[in-house]
Amino acid sequence: MSEKIVDRRAVLLAAGLVAGGVLLDGGPARGLARPSARRPATPDEAWAKLREGNRRWAADASTHPHQDLGRRAEAARKQEPYAVVVSCIDSRVPPEIVFDVGIGDILTVRSAAQTIDPLVAGAVEYGPAELDTPLIMVLGHQRCGAVTAAAHALKKGAKLPGHLQRIVDDLRPAYERARGDVDRMIRINTTMVVADLKAGELLAPRVARRKLKIVGGYYSLDTGKVTRLV
Ligand SMILES: [Zn+2]
């Protein structure tokens, strides 16, 4: 952020023009130095935090937490994200927005239809393995374009160009189990990714010791709500 922008924000803060928690919490000085709330330490606490944030988002009551200079400074020294969200690349499903979180709160891993290969799985494993992150949420979503395109290609027996065919191949088992129904395929694919991650040799012992939960969810583009699948 440039100094100019910082100065402008300071002026706005002093004038009381910036909405949100900073001024309400006791003025700009205290707001900037405000310690963050305790990081959720267990899988269930982490899910509760994500669920609260999603409820705010769905109700058009987002508070945009942890998006101020104080949080930036705090997180610059150390990150302690409490969840990994594995979601689709879709422009309408940015995890930080749909769970109303901010800097340092979650790790996000995104691929088409949240498909995983060894490289993506390694990125997912980083949080639990290195940062003790207690929750992984795999998030599918309504009207997923990647799943829809894969379903069409599989139905017609068509080959997609470039690396797109890799995505189609990966989604074939979900297509077969869903018998071609796209919305069922989205949900089945999400639960299959959860199962694949749970079976991984690095994550399985953490799941068994209950230090980690791997859950699946479905995001509705229409309502903004995330519902748990597994
Ligand atoms: Zn998608």
PDB file of N, CA and C in Angstrom, residues 105-149:
ATOM      1  N   ASP A 105      -6.039 -15.775   7.770  1.00  0.00           N
ATOM      2  CA  ASP A 105      -7.067 -16.658   8.339  1.00  0.00           C
ATOM      3  C   ASP A 105      -7.119 -18.036   7.689  1.00  0.00           C
ATOM      4  N   ILE A 106      -7.075 -18.063   6.367  1.00  0.00           N
ATOM      5  CA  ILE A 106      -7.205 -19.353   5.684  1.00  0.00           C
ATOM      6  C   ILE A 106      -6.186 -19.461   4.546  1.00  0.00           C
ATOM      7  N   LEU A 107      -5.812 -20.701   4.265  1.00  0.00           N
ATOM      8  CA  LEU A 107      -5.033 -20.998   3.067  1.00  0.00           C
ATOM      9  C   LEU A 107      -6.043 -21.384   1.990  1.00  0.00           C
ATOM     10  N   THR A 108      -5.850 -20.892   0.789  1.00  0.00           N
ATOM     11  CA  THR A 108      -6.780 -21.288  -0.263  1.00  0.00           C
ATOM     12  C   THR A 108      -6.026 -22.006  -1.367  1.00  0.00           C
ATOM     13  N   VAL A 109      -6.581 -23.113  -1.780  1.00  0.00           N
ATOM     14  CA  VAL A 109      -6.036 -23.897  -2.888  1.00  0.00           C
ATOM     15  C   VAL A 109      -7.169 -24.033  -3.891  1.00  0.00           C
ATOM     16  N   ARG A 110      -6.929 -23.584  -5.110  1.00  0.00           N
ATOM     17  CA  ARG A 110      -8.020 -23.584  -6.079  1.00  0.00           C
ATOM     18  C   ARG A 110      -7.601 -24.259  -7.383  1.00  0.00           C
ATOM     19  N   SER A 111      -8.483 -25.092  -7.886  1.00  0.00           N
ATOM     20  CA  SER A 111      -8.261 -25.731  -9.186  1.00  0.00           C
ATOM     21  C   SER A 111      -9.626 -25.918  -9.824  1.00  0.00           C
ATOM     22  N   ALA A 112      -9.658 -26.246 -11.104  1.00  0.00           N
ATOM     23  CA  ALA A 112     -10.944 -26.442 -11.775  1.00  0.00           C
ATOM     24  C   ALA A 112     -11.704 -27.576 -11.105  1.00  0.00           C
ATOM     25  N   ALA A 113     -12.922 -27.280 -10.660  1.00  0.00           N
ATOM     26  CA  ALA A 113     -13.765 -28.267  -9.966  1.00  0.00           C
ATOM     27  C   ALA A 113     -13.041 -28.896  -8.775  1.00  0.00           C
ATOM     28  N   GLN A 114     -12.144 -28.102  -8.151  1.00  0.00           N
ATOM     29  CA  GLN A 114     -11.352 -28.555  -6.990  1.00  0.00           C
ATOM     30  C   GLN A 114     -10.807 -29.973  -7.151  1.00  0.00           C
ATOM     31  N   THR A 115     -10.360 -30.261  -8.370  1.00  0.00           N
ATOM     32  CA  THR A 115      -9.705 -31.547  -8.623  1.00  0.00           C
ATOM     33  C   THR A 115      -8.288 -31.499  -8.047  1.00  0.00           C
ATOM     34  N   ILE A 116      -7.796 -32.647  -7.650  1.00  0.00           N
ATOM     35  CA  ILE A 116      -6.446 -32.677  -7.076  1.00  0.00           C
ATOM     36  C   ILE A 116      -5.551 -33.658  -7.823  1.00  0.00           C
ATOM     37  N   ASP A 117      -4.304 -33.277  -7.928  1.00  0.00           N
ATOM     38  CA  ASP A 117      -3.250 -34.181  -8.399  1.00  0.00           C
ATOM     39  C   ASP A 117      -2.136 -34.091  -7.345  1.00  0.00           C
ATOM     40  N   PRO A 118      -1.020 -34.760  -7.527  1.00  0.00           N
ATOM     41  CA  PRO A 118       0.001 -34.729  -6.462  1.00  0.00           C
ATOM     42  C   PRO A 118       0.474 -33.323  -6.095  1.00  0.00           C
ATOM     43  N   LEU A 119       0.631 -32.442  -7.065  1.00  0.00           N
ATOM     44  CA  LEU A 119       1.093 -31.087  -6.749  1.00  0.00           C
ATOM     45  C   LEU A 119       0.059 -30.326  -5.918  1.00  0.00           C
ATOM     46  N   VAL A 120      -1.196 -30.445  -6.321  1.00  0.00           N
ATOM     47  CA  VAL A 120      -2.258 -29.758  -5.586  1.00  0.00           C
ATOM     48  C   VAL A 120      -2.392 -30.364  -4.185  1.00  0.00           C
ATOM     49  N   ALA A 121      -2.310 -31.702  -4.098  1.00  0.00           N
ATOM     50  CA  ALA A 121      -2.411 -32.363  -2.795  1.00  0.00           C
ATOM     51  C   ALA A 121      -1.294 -31.887  -1.865  1.00  0.00           C
ATOM     52  N   GLY A 122      -0.109 -31.698  -2.420  1.00  0.00           N
ATOM     53  CA  GLY A 122       1.006 -31.184  -1.615  1.00  0.00           C
ATOM     54  C   GLY A 122       0.703 -29.802  -1.068  1.00  0.00           C
ATOM     55  N   ALA A 123       0.083 -28.970  -1.890  1.00  0.00           N
ATOM     56  CA  ALA A 123      -0.283 -27.624  -1.428  1.00  0.00           C
ATOM     57  C   ALA A 123      -1.314 -27.705  -0.301  1.00  0.00           C
ATOM     58  N   VAL A 124      -2.242 -28.651  -0.412  1.00  0.00           N
ATOM     59  CA  VAL A 124      -3.265 -28.816   0.632  1.00  0.00           C
ATOM     60  C   VAL A 124      -2.619 -29.308   1.931  1.00  0.00           C
ATOM     61  N   GLU A 125      -1.652 -30.206   1.794  1.00  0.00           N
ATOM     62  CA  GLU A 125      -1.010 -30.803   2.972  1.00  0.00           C
ATOM     63  C   GLU A 125      -0.147 -29.798   3.741  1.00  0.00           C
ATOM     64  N   TYR A 126       0.303 -28.765   3.069  1.00  0.00           N
ATOM     65  CA  TYR A 126       1.229 -27.826   3.711  1.00  0.00           C
ATOM     66  C   TYR A 126       0.672 -27.262   5.026  1.00  0.00           C
ATOM     67  N   GLY A 127      -0.576 -26.826   5.008  1.00  0.00           N
ATOM     68  CA  GLY A 127      -1.153 -26.197   6.201  1.00  0.00           C
ATOM     69  C   GLY A 127      -1.169 -27.123   7.410  1.00  0.00           C
ATOM     70  N   PRO A 128      -1.825 -28.289   7.289  1.00  0.00           N
ATOM     71  CA  PRO A 128      -1.832 -29.210   8.431  1.00  0.00           C
ATOM     72  C   PRO A 128      -0.428 -29.663   8.842  1.00  0.00           C
ATOM     73  N   ALA A 129       0.422 -29.943   7.862  1.00  0.00           N
ATOM     74  CA  ALA A 129       1.737 -30.523   8.179  1.00  0.00           C
ATOM     75  C   ALA A 129       2.686 -29.497   8.788  1.00  0.00           C
ATOM     76  N   GLU A 130       2.668 -28.277   8.282  1.00  0.00           N
ATOM     77  CA  GLU A 130       3.668 -27.292   8.701  1.00  0.00           C
ATOM     78  C   GLU A 130       3.123 -26.235   9.648  1.00  0.00           C
ATOM     79  N   LEU A 131       1.826 -25.968   9.572  1.00  0.00           N
ATOM     80  CA  LEU A 131       1.268 -24.872  10.370  1.00  0.00           C
ATOM     81  C   LEU A 131       0.206 -25.357  11.355  1.00  0.00           C
ATOM     82  N   ASP A 132       0.036 -26.674  11.449  1.00  0.00           N
ATOM     83  CA  ASP A 132      -0.944 -27.252  12.376  1.00  0.00           C
ATOM     84  C   ASP A 132      -2.371 -26.801  12.103  1.00  0.00           C
ATOM     85  N   THR A 133      -2.668 -26.529  10.884  1.00  0.00           N
ATOM     86  CA  THR A 133      -4.027 -26.103  10.520  1.00  0.00           C
ATOM     87  C   THR A 133      -5.007 -27.250  10.792  1.00  0.00           C
ATOM     88  N   PRO A 134      -6.073 -26.990  11.575  1.00  0.00           N
ATOM     89  CA  PRO A 134      -6.916 -28.105  12.029  1.00  0.00           C
ATOM     90  C   PRO A 134      -8.058 -28.516  11.101  1.00  0.00           C
ATOM     91  N   LEU A 135      -8.289 -27.762  10.023  1.00  0.00           N
ATOM     92  CA  LEU A 135      -9.452 -28.073   9.180  1.00  0.00           C
ATOM     93  C   LEU A 135      -9.114 -27.927   7.697  1.00  0.00           C
ATOM     94  N   ILE A 136      -9.582 -28.900   6.918  1.00  0.00           N
ATOM     95  CA  ILE A 136      -9.573 -28.757   5.461  1.00  0.00           C
ATOM     96  C   ILE A 136     -11.021 -28.807   4.999  1.00  0.00           C
ATOM     97  N   MET A 137     -11.442 -27.795   4.268  1.00  0.00           N
ATOM     98  CA  MET A 137     -12.787 -27.822   3.679  1.00  0.00           C
ATOM     99  C   MET A 137     -12.671 -27.874   2.164  1.00  0.00           C
ATOM    100  N   VAL A 138     -13.238 -28.900   1.579  1.00  0.00           N
ATOM    101  CA  VAL A 138     -13.316 -29.001   0.120  1.00  0.00           C
ATOM    102  C   VAL A 138     -14.670 -28.434  -0.282  1.00  0.00           C
ATOM    103  N   LEU A 139     -14.641 -27.451  -1.162  1.00  0.00           N
ATOM    104  CA  LEU A 139     -15.869 -26.707  -1.456  1.00  0.00           C
ATOM    105  C   LEU A 139     -16.250 -26.803  -2.931  1.00  0.00           C
ATOM    106  N   GLY A 140     -17.305 -27.570  -3.194  1.00  0.00           N
ATOM    107  CA  GLY A 140     -17.875 -27.579  -4.541  1.00  0.00           C
ATOM    108  C   GLY A 140     -18.909 -26.466  -4.654  1.00  0.00           C
ATOM    109  N   HIS A 141     -19.381 -26.217  -5.849  1.00  0.00           N
ATOM    110  CA  HIS A 141     -20.369 -25.142  -5.957  1.00  0.00           C
ATOM    111  C   HIS A 141     -21.377 -25.387  -7.071  1.00  0.00           C
ATOM    112  N   GLN A 142     -22.516 -24.769  -6.878  1.00  0.00           N
ATOM    113  CA  GLN A 142     -23.632 -24.848  -7.816  1.00  0.00           C
ATOM    114  C   GLN A 142     -23.205 -24.396  -9.230  1.00  0.00           C
ATOM    115  N   ARG A 143     -23.744 -25.065 -10.234  1.00  0.00           N
ATOM    116  CA  ARG A 143     -23.494 -24.715 -11.643  1.00  0.00           C
ATOM    117  C   ARG A 143     -22.009 -24.580 -11.978  1.00  0.00           C
ATOM    118  N   CYS A 144     -21.222 -25.527 -11.480  1.00  0.00           N
ATOM    119  CA  CYS A 144     -19.777 -25.496 -11.744  1.00  0.00           C
ATOM    120  C   CYS A 144     -19.528 -25.683 -13.247  1.00  0.00           C
ATOM    121  N   GLY A 145     -18.875 -24.711 -13.847  1.00  0.00           N
ATOM    122  CA  GLY A 145     -18.627 -24.760 -15.293  1.00  0.00           C
ATOM    123  C   GLY A 145     -17.714 -25.904 -15.691  1.00  0.00           C
ATOM    124  N   ALA A 146     -16.720 -26.187 -14.863  1.00  0.00           N
ATOM    125  CA  ALA A 146     -15.772 -27.256 -15.181  1.00  0.00           C
ATOM    126  C   ALA A 146     -16.475 -28.612 -15.159  1.00  0.00           C
ATOM    127  N   VAL A 147     -17.315 -28.820 -14.159  1.00  0.00           N
ATOM    128  CA  VAL A 147     -18.054 -30.088 -14.077  1.00  0.00           C
ATOM    129  C   VAL A 147     -19.041 -30.198 -15.240  1.00  0.00           C
ATOM    130  N   THR A 148     -19.704 -29.099 -15.558  1.00  0.00           N
ATOM    131  CA  THR A 148     -20.671 -29.098 -16.663  1.00  0.00           C
ATOM    132  C   THR A 148     -19.980 -29.428 -17.985  1.00  0.00           C
ATOM    133  N   ALA A 149     -18.832 -28.791 -18.228  1.00  0.00           N
ATOM    134  CA  ALA A 149     -18.095 -29.044 -19.477  1.00  0.00           C
ATOM    135  C   ALA A 149     -17.609 -30.485 -19.537  1.00  0.00           C
TER     136      ALA A 149
END
